[in-house]
CSV table of N, CA, C and O in Angstrom, one decimal:
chain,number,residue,atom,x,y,z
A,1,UNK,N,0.1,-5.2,-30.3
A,1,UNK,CA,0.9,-4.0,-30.6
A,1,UNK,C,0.3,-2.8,-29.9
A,1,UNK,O,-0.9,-2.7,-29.5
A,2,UNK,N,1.4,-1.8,-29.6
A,2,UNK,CA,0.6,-0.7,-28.8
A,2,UNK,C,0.8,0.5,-29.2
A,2,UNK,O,1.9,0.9,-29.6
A,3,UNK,N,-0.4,1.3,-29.2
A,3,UNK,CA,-0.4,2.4,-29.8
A,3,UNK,C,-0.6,3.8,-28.9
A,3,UNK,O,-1.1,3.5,-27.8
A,4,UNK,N,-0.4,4.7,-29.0
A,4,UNK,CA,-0.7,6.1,-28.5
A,4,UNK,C,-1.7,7.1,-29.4
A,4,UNK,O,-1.6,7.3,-30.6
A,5,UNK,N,-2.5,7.5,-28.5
A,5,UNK,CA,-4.0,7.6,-29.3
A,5,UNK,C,-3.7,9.3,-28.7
A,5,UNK,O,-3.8,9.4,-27.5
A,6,UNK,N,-3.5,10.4,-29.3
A,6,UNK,CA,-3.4,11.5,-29.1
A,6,UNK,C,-4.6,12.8,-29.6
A,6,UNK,O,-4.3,13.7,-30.4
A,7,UNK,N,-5.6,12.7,-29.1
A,7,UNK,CA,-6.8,13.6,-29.6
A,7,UNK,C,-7.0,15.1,-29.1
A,7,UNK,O,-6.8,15.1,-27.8
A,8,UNK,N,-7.3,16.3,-29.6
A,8,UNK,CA,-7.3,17.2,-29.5
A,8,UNK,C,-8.8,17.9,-29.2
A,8,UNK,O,-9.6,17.1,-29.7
A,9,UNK,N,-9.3,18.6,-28.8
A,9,UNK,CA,-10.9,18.9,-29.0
A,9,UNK,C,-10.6,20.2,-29.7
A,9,UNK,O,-9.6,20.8,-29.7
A,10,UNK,N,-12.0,20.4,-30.1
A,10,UNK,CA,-11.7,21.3,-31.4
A,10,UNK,C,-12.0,23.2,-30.6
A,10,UNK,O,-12.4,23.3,-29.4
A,11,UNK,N,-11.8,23.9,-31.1
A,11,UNK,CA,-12.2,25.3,-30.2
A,11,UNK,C,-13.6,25.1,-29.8
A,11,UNK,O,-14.5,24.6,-30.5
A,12,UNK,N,-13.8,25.7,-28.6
A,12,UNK,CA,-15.4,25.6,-28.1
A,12,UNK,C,-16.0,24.4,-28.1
A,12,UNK,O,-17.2,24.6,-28.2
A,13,UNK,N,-15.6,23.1,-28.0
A,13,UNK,CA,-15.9,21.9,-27.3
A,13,UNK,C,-16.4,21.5,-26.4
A,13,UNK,O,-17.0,20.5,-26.2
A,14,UNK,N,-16.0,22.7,-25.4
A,14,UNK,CA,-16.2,22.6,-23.6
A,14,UNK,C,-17.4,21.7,-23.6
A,14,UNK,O,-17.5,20.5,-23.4
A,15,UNK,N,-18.3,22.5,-23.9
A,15,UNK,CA,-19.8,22.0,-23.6
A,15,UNK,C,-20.2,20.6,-24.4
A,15,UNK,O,-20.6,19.6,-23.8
A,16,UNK,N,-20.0,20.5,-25.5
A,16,UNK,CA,-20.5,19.6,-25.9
A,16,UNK,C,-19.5,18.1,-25.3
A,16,UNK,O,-19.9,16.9,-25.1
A,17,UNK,N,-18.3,18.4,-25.0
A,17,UNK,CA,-17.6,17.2,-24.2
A,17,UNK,C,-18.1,17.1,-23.3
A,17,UNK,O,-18.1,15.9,-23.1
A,18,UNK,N,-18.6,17.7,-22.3
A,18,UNK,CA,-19.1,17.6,-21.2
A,18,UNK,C,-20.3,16.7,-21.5
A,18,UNK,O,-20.3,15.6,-21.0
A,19,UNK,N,-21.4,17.2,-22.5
A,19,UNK,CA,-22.4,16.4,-22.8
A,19,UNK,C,-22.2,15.0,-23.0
A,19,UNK,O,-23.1,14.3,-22.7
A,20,UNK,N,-21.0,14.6,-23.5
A,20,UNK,CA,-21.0,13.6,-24.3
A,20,UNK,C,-19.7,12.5,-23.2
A,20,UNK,O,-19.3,11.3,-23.4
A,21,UNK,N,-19.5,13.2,-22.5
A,21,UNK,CA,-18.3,12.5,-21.3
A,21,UNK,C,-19.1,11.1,-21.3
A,21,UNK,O,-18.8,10.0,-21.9
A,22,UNK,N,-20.3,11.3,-20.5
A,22,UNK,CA,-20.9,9.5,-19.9
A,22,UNK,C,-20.6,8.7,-21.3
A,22,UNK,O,-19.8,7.8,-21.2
A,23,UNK,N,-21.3,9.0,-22.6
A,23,UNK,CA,-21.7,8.1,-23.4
A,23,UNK,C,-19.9,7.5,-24.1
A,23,UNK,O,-19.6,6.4,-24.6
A,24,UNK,N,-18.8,8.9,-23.9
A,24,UNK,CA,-17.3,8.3,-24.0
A,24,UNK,C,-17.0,7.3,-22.9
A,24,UNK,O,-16.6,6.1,-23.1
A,25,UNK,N,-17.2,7.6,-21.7
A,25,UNK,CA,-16.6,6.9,-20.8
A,25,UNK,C,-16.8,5.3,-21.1
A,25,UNK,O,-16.0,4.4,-21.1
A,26,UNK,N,-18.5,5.4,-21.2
A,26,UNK,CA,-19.4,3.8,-21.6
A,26,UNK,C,-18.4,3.6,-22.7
A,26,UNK,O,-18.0,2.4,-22.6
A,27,UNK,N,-18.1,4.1,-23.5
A,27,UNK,CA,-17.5,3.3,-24.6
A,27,UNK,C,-16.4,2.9,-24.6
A,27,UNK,O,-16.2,1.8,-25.1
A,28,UNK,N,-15.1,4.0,-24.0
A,28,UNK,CA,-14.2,2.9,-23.2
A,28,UNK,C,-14.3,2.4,-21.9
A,28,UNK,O,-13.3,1.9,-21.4
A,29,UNK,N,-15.1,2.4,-21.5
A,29,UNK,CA,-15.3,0.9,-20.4
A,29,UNK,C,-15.7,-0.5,-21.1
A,29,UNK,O,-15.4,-1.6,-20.7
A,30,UNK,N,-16.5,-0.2,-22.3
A,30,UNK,CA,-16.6,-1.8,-22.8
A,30,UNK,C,-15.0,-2.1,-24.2
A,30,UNK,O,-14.7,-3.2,-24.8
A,31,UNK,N,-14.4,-0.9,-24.3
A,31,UNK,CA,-13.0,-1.2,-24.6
A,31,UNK,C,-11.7,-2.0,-23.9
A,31,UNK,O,-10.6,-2.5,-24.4
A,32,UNK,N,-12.2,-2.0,-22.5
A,32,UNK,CA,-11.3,-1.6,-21.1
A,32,UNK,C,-10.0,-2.8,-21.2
A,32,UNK,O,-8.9,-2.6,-20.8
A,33,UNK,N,-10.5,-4.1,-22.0
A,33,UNK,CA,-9.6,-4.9,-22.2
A,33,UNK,C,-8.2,-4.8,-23.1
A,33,UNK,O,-7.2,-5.4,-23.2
A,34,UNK,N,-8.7,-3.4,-24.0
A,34,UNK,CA,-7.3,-2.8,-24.9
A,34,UNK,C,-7.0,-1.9,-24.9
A,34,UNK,O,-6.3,-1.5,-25.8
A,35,UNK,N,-7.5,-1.0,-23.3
A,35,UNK,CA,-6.9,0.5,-23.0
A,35,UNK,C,-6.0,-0.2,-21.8
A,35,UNK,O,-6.1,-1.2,-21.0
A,36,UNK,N,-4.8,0.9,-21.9
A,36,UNK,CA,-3.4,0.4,-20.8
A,36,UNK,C,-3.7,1.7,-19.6
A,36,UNK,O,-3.8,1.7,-18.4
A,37,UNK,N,-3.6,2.6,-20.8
A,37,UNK,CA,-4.0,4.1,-19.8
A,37,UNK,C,-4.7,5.3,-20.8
A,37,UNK,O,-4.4,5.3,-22.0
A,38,UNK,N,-5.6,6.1,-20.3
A,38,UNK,CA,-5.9,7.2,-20.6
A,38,UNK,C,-6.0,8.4,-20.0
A,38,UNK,O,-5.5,8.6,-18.9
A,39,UNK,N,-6.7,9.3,-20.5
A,39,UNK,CA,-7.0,10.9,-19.5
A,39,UNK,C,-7.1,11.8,-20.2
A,39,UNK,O,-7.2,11.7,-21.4
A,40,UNK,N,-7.2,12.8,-19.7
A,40,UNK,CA,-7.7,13.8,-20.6
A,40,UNK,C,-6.3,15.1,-20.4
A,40,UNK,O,-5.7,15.5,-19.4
A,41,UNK,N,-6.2,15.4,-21.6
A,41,UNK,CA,-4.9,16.6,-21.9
A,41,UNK,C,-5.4,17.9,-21.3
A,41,UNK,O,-6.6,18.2,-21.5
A,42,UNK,N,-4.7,18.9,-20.6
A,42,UNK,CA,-5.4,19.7,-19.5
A,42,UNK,C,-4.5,21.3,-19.9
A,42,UNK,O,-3.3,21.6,-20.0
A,43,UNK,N,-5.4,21.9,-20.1
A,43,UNK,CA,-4.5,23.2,-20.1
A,43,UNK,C,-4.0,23.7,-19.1
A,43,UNK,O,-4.2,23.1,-18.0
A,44,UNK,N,-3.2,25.1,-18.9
A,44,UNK,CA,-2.5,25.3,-17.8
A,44,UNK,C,-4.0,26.1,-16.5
A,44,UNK,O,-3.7,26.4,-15.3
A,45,UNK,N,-5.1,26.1,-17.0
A,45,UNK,CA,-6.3,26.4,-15.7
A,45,UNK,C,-7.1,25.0,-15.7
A,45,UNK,O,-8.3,24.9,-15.4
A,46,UNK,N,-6.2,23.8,-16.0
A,46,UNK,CA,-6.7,22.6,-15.6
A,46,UNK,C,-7.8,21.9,-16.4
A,46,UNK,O,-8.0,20.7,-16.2
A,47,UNK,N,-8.6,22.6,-17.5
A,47,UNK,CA,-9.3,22.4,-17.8
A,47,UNK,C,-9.4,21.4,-19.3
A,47,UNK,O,-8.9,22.1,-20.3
A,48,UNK,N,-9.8,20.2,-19.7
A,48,UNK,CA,-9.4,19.3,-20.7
A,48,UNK,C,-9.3,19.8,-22.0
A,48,UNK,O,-10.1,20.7,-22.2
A,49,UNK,N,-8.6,19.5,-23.0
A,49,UNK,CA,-8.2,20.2,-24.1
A,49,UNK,C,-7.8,18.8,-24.9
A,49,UNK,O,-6.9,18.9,-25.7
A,50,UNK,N,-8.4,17.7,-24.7
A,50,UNK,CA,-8.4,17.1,-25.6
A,50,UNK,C,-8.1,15.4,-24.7
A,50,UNK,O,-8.0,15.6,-23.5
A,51,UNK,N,-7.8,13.9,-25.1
A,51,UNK,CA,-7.6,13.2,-24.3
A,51,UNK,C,-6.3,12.4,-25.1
A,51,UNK,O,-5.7,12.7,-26.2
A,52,UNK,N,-6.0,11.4,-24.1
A,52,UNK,CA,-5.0,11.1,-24.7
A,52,UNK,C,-5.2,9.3,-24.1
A,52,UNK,O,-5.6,9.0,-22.9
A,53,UNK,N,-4.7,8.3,-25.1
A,53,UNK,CA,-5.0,6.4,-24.6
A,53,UNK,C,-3.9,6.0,-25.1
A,53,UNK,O,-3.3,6.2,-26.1
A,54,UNK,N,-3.6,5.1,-24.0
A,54,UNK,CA,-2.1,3.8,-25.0
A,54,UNK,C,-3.5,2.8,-24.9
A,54,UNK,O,-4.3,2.6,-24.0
A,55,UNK,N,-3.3,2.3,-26.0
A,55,UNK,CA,-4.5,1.3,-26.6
A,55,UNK,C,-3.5,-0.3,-27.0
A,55,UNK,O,-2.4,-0.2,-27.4
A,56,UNK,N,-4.3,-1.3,-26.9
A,56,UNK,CA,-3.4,-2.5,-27.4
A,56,UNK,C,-4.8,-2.9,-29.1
A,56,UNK,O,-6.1,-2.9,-29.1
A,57,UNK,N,-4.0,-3.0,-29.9
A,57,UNK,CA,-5.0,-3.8,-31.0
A,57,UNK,C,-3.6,-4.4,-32.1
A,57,UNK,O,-2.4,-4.2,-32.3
A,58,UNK,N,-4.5,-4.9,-32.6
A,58,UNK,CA,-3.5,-5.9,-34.1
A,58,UNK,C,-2.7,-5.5,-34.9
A,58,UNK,O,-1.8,-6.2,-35.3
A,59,UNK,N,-3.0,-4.1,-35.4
A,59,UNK,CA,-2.3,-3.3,-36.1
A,59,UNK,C,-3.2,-2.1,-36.4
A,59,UNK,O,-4.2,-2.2,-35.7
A,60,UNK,N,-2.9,-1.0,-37.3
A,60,UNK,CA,-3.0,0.5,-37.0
A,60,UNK,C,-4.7,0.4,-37.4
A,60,UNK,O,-5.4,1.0,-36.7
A,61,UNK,N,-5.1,-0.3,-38.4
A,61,UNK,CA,-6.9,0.0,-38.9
A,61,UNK,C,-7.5,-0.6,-37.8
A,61,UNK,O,-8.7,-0.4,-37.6
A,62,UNK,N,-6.8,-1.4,-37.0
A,62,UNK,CA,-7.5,-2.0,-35.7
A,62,UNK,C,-7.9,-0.8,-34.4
A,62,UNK,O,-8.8,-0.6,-33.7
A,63,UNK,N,-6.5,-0.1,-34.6
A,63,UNK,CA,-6.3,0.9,-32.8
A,63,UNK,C,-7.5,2.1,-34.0
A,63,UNK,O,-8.5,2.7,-33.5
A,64,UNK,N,-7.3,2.1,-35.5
A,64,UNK,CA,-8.2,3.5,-35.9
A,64,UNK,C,-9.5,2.9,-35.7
A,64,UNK,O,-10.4,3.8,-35.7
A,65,UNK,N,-10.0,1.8,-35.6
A,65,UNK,CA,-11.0,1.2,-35.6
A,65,UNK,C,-11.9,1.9,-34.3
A,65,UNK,O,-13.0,2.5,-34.1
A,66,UNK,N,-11.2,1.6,-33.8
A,66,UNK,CA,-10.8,1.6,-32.3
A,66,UNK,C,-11.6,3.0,-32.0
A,66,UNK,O,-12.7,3.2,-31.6
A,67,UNK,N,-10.7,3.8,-32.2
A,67,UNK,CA,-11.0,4.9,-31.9
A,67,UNK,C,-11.7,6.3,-32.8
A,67,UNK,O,-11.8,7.5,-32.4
A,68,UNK,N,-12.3,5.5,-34.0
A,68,UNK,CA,-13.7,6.2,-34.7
A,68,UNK,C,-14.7,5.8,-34.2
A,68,UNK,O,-15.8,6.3,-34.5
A,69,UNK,N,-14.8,4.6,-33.1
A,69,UNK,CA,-15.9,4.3,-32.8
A,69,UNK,C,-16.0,5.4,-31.1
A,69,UNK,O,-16.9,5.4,-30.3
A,70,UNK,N,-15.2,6.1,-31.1
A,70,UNK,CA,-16.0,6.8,-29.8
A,70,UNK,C,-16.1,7.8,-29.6
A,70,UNK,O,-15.2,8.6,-30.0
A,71,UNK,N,-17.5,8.3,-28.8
A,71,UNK,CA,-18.6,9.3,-29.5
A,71,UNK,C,-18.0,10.8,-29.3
A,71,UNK,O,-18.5,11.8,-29.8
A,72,UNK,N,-16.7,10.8,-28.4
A,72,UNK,CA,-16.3,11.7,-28.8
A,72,UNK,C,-15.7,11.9,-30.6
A,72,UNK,O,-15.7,12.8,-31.4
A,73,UNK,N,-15.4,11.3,-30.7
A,73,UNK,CA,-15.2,11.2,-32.4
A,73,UNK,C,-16.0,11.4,-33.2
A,73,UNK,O,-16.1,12.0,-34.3
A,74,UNK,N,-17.0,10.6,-32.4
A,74,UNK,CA,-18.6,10.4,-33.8
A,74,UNK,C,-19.2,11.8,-33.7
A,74,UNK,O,-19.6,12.3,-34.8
A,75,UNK,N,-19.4,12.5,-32.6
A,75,UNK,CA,-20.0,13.9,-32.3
A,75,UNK,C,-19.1,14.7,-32.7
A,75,UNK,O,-19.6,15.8,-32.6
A,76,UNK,N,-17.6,14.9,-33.1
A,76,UNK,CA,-17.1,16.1,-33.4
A,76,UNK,C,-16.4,16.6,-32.1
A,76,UNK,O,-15.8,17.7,-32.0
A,77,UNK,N,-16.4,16.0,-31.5
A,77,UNK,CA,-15.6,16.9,-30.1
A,77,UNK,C,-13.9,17.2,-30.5
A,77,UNK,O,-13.1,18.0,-29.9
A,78,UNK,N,-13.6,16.5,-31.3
A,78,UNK,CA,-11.9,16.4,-31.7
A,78,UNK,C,-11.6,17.3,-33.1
A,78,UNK,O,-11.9,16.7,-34.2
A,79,UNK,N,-11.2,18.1,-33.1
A,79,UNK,CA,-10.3,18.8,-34.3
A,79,UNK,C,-9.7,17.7,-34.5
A,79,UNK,O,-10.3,16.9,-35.2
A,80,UNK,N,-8.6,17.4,-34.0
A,80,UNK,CA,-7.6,16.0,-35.0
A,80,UNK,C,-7.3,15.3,-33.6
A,80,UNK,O,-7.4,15.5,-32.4
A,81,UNK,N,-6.8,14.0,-34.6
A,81,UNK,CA,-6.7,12.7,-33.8
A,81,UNK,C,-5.7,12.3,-34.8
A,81,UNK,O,-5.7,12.3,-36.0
A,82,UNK,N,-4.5,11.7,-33.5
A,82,UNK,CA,-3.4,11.1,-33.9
A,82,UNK,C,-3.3,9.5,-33.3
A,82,UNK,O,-3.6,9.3,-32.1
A,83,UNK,N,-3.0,8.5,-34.1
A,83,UNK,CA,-2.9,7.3,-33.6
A,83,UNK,C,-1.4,6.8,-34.2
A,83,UNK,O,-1.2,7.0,-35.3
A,84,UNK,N,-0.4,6.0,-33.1
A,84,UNK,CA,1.1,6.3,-33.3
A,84,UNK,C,1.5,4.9,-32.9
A,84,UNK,O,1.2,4.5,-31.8
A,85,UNK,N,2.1,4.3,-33.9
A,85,UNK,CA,2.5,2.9,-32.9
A,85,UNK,C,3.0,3.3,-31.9
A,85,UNK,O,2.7,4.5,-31.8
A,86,UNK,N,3.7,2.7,-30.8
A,86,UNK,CA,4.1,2.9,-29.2
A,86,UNK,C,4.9,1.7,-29.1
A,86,UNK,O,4.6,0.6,-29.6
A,87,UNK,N,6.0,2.1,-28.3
A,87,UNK,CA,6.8,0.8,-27.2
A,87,UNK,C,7.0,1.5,-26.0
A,87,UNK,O,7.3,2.7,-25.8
A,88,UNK,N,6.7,0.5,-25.3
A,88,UNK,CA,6.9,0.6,-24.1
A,88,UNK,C,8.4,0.6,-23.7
A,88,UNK,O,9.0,-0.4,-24.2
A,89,UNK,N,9.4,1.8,-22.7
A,89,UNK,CA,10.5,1.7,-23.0
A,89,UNK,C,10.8,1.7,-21.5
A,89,UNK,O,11.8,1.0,-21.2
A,90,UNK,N,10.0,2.6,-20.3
A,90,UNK,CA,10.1,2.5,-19.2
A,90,UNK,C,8.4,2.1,-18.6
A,90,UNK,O,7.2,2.2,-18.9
A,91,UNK,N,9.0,1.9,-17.7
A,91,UNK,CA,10.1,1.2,-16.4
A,91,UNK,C,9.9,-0.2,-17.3
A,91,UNK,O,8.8,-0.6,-17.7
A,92,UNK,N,11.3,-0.9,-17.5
A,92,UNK,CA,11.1,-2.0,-18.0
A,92,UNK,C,11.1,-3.3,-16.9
A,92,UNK,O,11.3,-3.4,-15.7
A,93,UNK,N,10.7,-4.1,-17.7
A,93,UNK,CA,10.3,-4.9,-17.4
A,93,UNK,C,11.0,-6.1,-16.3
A,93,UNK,O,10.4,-7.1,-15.9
């Protein structure tokens, strides 16, 4: 099942995301088999304002599973986090 993983960073984040970028990246790189796509949500001077994943897992405590484990989560970098079932609707198949 696939989900859409929509996270926000909280006011004044900058820095501490920055800090904490490598130890996220490492954590979805050893995810990589149940991320489809990600990136980071960009304000209009370019700058990240939060990230965004379509993730594959079993069902919803799986994809939340998922994504309490990374350290942008665990350190606080996100005001809120949304996780959304998903279908894929384009370009089909």
């Amino acid at each position: 099942m696939l989900f859409v993983v929509t996270a926000f960073d909280r006011p004044g984040a900058g820095e501490l995301r920055a800090k904490r970028r490598p130890a996220h990246l490492e954590y979805l790189k050893g995810k990589s088999e149940q991320i489809r796509a990600g990136g980071a949500l960009l304000d209009p001077e370019d700058q990240p304002i939060g990230s965004m994943l379509i993730i594959e897992a079993a069902d919803q405590a799986a994809a939340e599973a998922l994504v309490a484990g990374d350290p942008f989560r665990k350190e606080g970098v996100f005001e809120r986090v949304e996780v959304r079932p998903w279908r894929l609707s384009w370009p089909t198949g």
